[in-house]
mmCIF file of C-alpha atoms and ligand atoms in Angstrom:
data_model
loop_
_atom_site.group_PDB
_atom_site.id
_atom_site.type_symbol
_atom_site.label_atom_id
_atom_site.label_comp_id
_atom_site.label_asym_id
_atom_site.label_seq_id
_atom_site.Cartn_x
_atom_site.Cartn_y
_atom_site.Cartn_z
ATOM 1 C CA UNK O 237 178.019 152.496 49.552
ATOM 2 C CA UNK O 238 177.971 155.850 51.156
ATOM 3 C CA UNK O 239 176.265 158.092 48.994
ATOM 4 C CA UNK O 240 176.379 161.372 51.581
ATOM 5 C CA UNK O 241 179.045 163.925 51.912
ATOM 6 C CA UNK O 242 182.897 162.287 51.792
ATOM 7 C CA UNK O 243 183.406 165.052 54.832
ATOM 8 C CA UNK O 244 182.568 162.901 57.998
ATOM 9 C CA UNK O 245 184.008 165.369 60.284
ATOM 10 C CA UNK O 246 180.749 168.410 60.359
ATOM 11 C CA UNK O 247 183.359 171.714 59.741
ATOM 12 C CA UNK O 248 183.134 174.912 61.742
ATOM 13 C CA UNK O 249 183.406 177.813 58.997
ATOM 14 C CA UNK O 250 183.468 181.373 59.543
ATOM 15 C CA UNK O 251 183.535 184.341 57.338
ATOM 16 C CA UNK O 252 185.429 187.773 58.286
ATOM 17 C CA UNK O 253 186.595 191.123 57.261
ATOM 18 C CA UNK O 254 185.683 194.670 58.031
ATOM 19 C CA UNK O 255 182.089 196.646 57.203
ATOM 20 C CA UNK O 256 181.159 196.114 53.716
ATOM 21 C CA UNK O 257 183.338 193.867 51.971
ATOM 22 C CA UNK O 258 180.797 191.670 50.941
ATOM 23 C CA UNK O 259 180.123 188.471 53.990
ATOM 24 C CA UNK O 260 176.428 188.892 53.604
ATOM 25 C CA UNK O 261 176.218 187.985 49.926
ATOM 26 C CA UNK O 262 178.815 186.018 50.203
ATOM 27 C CA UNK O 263 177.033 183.728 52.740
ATOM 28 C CA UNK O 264 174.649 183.452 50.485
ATOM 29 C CA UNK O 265 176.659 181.929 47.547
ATOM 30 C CA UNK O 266 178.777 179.539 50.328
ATOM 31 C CA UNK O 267 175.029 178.279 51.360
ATOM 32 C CA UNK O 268 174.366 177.443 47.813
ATOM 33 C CA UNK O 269 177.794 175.525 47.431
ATOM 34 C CA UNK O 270 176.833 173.346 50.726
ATOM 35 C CA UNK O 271 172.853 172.888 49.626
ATOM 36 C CA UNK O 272 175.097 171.572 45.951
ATOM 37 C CA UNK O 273 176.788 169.113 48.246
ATOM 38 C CA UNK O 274 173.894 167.902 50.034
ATOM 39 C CA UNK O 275 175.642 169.182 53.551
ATOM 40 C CA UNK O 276 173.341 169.664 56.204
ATOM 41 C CA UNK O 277 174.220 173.190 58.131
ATOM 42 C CA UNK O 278 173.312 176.124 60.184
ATOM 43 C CA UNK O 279 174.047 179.645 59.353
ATOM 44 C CA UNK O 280 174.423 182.277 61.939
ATOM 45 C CA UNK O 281 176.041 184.965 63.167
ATOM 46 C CA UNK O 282 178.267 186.697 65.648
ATOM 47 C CA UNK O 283 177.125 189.003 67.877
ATOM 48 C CA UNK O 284 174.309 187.194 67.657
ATOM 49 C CA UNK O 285 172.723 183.852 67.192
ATOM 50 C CA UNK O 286 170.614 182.827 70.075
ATOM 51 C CA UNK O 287 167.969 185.040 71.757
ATOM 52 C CA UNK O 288 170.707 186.443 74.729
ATOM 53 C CA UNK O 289 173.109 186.856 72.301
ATOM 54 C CA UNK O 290 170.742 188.756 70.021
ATOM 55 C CA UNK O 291 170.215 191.368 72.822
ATOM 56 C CA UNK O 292 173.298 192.074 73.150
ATOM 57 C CA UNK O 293 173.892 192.570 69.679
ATOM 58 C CA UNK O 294 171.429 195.407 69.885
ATOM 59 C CA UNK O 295 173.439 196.783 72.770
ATOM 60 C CA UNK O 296 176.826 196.555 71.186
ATOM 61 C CA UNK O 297 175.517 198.141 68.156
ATOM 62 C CA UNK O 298 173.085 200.546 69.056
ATOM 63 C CA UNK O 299 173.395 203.952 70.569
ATOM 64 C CA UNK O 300 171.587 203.125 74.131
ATOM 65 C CA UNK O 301 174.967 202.006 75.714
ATOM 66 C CA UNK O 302 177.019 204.156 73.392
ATOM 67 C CA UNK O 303 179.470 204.829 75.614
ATOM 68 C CA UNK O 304 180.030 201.696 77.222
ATOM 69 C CA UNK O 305 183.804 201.369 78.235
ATOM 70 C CA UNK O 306 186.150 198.845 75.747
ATOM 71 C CA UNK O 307 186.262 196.474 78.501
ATOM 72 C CA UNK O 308 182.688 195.860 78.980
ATOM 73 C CA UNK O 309 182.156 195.948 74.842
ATOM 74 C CA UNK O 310 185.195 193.083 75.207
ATOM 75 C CA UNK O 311 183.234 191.255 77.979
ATOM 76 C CA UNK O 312 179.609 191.866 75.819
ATOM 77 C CA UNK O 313 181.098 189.809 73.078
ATOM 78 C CA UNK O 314 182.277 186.886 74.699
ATOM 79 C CA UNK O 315 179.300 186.719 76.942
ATOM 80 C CA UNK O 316 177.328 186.699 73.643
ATOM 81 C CA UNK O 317 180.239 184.253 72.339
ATOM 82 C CA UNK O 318 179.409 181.761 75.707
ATOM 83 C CA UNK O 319 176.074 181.450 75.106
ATOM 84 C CA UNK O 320 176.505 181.169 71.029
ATOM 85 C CA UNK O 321 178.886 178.580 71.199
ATOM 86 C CA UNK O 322 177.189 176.780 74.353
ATOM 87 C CA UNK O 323 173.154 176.912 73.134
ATOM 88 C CA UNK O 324 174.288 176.560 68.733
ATOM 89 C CA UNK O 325 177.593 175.801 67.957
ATOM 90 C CA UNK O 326 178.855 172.738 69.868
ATOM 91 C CA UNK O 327 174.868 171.048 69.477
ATOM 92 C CA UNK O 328 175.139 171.884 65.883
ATOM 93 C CA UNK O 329 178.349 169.996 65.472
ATOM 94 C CA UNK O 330 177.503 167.104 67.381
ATOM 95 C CA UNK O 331 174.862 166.682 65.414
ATOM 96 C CA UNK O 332 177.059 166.450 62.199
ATOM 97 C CA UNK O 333 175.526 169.944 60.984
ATOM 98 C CA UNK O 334 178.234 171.935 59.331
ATOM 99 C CA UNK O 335 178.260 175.740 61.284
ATOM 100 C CA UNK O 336 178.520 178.772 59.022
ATOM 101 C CA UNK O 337 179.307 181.858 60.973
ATOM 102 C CA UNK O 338 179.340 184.889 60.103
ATOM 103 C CA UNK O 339 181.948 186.492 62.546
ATOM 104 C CA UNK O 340 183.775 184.800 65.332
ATOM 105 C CA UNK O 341 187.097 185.296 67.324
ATOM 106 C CA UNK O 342 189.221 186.438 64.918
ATOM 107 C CA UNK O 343 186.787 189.618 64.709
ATOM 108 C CA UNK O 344 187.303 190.327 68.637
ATOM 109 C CA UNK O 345 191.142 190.195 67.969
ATOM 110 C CA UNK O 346 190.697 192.678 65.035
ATOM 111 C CA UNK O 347 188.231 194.902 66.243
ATOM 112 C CA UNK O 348 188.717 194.788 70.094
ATOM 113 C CA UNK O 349 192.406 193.940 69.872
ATOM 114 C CA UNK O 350 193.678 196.369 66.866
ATOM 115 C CA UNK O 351 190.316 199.013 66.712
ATOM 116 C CA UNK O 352 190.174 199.239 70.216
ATOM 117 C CA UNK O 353 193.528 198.692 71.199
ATOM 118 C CA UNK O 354 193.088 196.533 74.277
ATOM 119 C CA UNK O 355 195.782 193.684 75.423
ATOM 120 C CA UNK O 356 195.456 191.081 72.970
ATOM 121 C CA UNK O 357 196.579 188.446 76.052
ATOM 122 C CA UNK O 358 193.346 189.306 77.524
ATOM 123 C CA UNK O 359 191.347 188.323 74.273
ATOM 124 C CA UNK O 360 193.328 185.068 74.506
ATOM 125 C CA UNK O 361 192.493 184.316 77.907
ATOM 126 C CA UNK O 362 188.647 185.041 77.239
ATOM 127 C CA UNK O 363 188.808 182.632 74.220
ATOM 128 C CA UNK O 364 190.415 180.332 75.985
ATOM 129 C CA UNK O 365 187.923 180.221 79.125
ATOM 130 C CA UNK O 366 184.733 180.598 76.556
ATOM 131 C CA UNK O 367 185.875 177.962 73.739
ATOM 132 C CA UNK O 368 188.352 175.627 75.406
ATOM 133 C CA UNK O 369 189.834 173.741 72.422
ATOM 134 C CA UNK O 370 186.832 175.010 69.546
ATOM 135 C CA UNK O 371 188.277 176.572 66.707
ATOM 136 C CA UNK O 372 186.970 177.415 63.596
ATOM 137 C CA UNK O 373 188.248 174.703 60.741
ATOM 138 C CA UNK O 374 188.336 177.818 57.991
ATOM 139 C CA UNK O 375 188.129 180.944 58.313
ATOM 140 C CA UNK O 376 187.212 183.071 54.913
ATOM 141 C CA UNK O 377 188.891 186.640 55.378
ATOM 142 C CA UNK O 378 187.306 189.050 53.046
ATOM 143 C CA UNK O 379 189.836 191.981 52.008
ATOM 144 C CA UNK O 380 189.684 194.890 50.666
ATOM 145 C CA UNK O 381 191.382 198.314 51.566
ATOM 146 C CA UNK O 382 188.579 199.810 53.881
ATOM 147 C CA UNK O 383 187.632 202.559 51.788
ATOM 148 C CA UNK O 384 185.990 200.086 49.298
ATOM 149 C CA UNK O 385 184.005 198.384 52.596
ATOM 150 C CA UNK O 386 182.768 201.939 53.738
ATOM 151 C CA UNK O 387 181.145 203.156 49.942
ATOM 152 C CA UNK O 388 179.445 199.944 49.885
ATOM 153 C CA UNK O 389 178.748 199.799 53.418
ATOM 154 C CA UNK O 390 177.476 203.561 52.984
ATOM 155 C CA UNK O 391 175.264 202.361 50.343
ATOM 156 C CA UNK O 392 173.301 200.818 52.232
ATOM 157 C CA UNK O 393 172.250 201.610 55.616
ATOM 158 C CA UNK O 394 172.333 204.329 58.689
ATOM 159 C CA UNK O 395 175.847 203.340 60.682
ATOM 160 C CA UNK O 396 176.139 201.080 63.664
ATOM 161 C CA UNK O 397 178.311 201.852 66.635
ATOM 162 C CA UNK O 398 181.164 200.799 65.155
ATOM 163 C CA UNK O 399 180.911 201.776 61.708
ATOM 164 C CA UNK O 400 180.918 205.189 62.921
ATOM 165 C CA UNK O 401 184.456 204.789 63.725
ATOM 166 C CA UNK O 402 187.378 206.382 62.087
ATOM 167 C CA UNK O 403 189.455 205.343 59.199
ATOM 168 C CA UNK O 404 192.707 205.096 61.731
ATOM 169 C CA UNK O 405 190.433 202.086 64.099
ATOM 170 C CA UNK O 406 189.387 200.182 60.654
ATOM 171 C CA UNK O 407 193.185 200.011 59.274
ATOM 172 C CA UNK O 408 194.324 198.981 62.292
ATOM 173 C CA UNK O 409 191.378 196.133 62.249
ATOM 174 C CA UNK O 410 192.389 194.884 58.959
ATOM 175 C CA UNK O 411 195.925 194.666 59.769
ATOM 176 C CA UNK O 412 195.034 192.463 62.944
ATOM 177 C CA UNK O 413 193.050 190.568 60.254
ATOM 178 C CA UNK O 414 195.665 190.043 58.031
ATOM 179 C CA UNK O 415 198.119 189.202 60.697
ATOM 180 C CA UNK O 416 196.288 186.911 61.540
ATOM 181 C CA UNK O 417 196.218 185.127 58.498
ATOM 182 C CA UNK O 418 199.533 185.253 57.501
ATOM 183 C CA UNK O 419 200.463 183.210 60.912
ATOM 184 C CA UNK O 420 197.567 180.993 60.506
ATOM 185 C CA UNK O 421 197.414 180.050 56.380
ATOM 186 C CA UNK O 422 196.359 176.882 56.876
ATOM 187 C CA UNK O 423 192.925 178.183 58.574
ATOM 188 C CA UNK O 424 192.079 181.615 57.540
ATOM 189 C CA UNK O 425 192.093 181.814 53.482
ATOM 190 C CA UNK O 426 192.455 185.875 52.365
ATOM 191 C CA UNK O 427 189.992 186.339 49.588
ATOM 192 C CA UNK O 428 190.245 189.761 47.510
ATOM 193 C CA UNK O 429 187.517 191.424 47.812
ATOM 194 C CA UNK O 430 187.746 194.704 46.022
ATOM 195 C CA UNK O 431 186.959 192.404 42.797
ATOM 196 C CA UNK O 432 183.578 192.389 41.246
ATOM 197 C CA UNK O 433 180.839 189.888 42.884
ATOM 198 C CA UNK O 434 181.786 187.222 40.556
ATOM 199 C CA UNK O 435 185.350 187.553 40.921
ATOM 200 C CA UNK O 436 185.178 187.308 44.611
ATOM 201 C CA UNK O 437 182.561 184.215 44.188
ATOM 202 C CA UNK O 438 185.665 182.497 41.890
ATOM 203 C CA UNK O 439 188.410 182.832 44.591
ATOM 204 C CA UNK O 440 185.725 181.010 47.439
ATOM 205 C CA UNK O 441 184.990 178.542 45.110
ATOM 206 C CA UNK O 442 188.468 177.350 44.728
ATOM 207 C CA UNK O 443 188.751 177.464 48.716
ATOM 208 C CA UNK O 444 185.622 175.258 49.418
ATOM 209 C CA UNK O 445 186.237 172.970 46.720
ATOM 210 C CA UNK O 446 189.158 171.653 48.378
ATOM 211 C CA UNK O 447 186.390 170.897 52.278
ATOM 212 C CA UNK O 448 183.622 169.665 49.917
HETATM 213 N N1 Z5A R 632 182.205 192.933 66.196
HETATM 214 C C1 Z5A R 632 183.212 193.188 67.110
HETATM 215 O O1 Z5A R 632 183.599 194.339 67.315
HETATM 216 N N2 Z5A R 632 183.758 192.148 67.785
HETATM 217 C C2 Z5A R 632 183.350 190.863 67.632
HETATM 218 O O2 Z5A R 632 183.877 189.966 68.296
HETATM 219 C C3 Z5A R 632 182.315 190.613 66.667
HETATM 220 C C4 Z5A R 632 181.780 191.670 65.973
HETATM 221 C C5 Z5A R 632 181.838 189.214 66.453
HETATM 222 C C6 Z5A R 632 178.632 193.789 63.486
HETATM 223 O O3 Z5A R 632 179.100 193.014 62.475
HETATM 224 C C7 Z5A R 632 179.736 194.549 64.165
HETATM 225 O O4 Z5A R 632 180.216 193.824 65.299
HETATM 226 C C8 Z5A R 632 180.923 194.751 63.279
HETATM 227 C C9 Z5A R 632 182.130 194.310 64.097
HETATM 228 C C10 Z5A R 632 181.599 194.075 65.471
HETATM 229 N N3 Z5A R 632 180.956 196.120 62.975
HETATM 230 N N4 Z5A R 632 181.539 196.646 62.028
HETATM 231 N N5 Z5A R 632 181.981 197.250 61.223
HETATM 232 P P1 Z5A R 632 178.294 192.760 61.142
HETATM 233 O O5 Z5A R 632 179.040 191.685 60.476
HETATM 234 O O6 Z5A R 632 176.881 192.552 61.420
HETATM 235 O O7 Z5A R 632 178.403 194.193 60.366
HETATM 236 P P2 Z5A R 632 179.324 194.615 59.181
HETATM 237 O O8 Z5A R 632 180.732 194.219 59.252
HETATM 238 O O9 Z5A R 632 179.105 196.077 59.106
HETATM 239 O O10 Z5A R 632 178.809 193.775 57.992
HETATM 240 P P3 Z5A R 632 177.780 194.202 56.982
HETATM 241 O O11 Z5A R 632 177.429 195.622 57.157
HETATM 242 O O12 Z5A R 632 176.655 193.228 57.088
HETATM 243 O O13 Z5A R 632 178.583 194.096 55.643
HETATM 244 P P4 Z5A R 632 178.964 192.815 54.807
HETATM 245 O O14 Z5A R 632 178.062 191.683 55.161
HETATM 246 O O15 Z5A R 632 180.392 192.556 54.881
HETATM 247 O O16 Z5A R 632 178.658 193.323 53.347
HETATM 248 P P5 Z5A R 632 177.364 193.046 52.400
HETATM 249 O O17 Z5A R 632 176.102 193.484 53.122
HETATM 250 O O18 Z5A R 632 177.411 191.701 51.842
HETATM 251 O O19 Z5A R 632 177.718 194.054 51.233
HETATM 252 C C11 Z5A R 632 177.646 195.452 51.405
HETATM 253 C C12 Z5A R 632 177.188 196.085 50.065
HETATM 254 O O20 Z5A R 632 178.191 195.867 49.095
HETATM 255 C C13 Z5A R 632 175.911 195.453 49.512
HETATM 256 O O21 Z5A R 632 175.184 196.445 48.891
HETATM 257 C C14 Z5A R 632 176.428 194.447 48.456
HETATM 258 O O22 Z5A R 632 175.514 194.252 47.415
HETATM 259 C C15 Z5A R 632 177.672 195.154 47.972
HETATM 260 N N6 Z5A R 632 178.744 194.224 47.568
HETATM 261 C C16 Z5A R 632 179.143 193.097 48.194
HETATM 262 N N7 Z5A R 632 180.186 192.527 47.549
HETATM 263 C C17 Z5A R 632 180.442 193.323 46.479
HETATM 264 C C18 Z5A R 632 181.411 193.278 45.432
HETATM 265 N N8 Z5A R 632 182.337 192.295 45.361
HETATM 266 N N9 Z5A R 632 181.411 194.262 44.542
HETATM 267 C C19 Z5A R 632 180.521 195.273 44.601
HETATM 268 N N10 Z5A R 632 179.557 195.383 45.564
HETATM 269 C C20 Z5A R 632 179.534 194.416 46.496
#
């Protein structure tokens, strides 16, 4: 009898939302569902995730290149995405590792698409050319209006690039977001996340139980 995981398909799962609304400790809790289930996975990140990719996260988010033009932040990310998805990803899942990913896609549509304002058809051709047919299987979209993201956010550390942006860039990020999900509810789950810890923790819970 098989005694591992009834999921024989490894799932590509990616958390989202704008600064602060809790993916970091929620990553945490998701990792102690899979470790639960006895699923084998990796956890990483977007931009991010392999050495290249890593650089350019510091580039992206650091003041050196500050005021690199929207196109070349646009380009940044995918090239980080190529690599990502090229060196992690795609080994991961043919390995049968289950990928948790903090960030993917969906945060280029809502932050270089609706913050920045550039032509979403260019985001699509990008992920098109740099994933082919690689989706993420769920997407969990943490919510909250952004004023709750930017006091905790604040809490907590000096801002990045592009937390130093204006209230006007982050609504129009979490209404890409939450476009998004309303013409994709089969992949991207909203999760409120103005609740308390717990609360949030409850509403993930009932997601995952339904993959694990
Ligand atoms: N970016 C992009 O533009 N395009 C792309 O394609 C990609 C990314 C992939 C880096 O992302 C930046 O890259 C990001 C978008 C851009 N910039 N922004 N903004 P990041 O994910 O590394 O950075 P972030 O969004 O700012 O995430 P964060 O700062 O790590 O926040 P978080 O992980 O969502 O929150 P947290 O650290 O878990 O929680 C923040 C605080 O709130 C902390 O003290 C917690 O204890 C507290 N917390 C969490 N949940 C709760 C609840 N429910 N109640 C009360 N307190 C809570």
């Amino acid at each position: 009898m098989n005694t591992t995981t009834s999921h024989k398909q490894p799932l590509f799962i990616t958390l989202e939302g704008s600064e602060g609304v809790g993916k970091t400790s929620n990553m945490e809790y998701i990792k102690s569902m899979l470790k639960e289930s006895a699923i084998d996975y990796i956890e990483t990140r977007e931009p991010g995730g392999t050495p290249l990719g890593e650089a350019l996260r510091a580039m992206l988010l650091g003041e050196d290149f500050k005021g690199m033009s929207d196109d070349t932040e646009l380009m940044l990310m995918f090239a980080a995405r190529a690599e990502h998805v090229a060196q992690v990803i795609r080994p991961a899942l043919s390995r049968g590792q289950w990928v948790l990913c903090d960030r993917f896609t969906d945060a280029t549509y809502a932050y270089q698409g609706g913050g920045r304002q550039l032509d979403m058809s260019r985001i699509a051709g990008l992920e098109q050319w740099v994933l082919g047919d690689l989706r993420p299987d769920l997407t969990l979209l943490l919510d909250a209006p952004i004023e709750v993201g930017r006091e905790r956010a604040g809490k907590r550390s000096t801002p990045d690039r592009f937390e130093q942006e204006r209230d006007a860039f982050f609504n129009r990020v979490r209404q890409v977001y939450l476009d998004r999900a309303n013409n994709e509810p089969e992949r991207i789950k909203i999760i409120d996340a103005s609740l308390d810890l717990s609360q949030v923790q409850q509403q993930i819970k009932r997601v995952m139980m339904a993959y694990l």
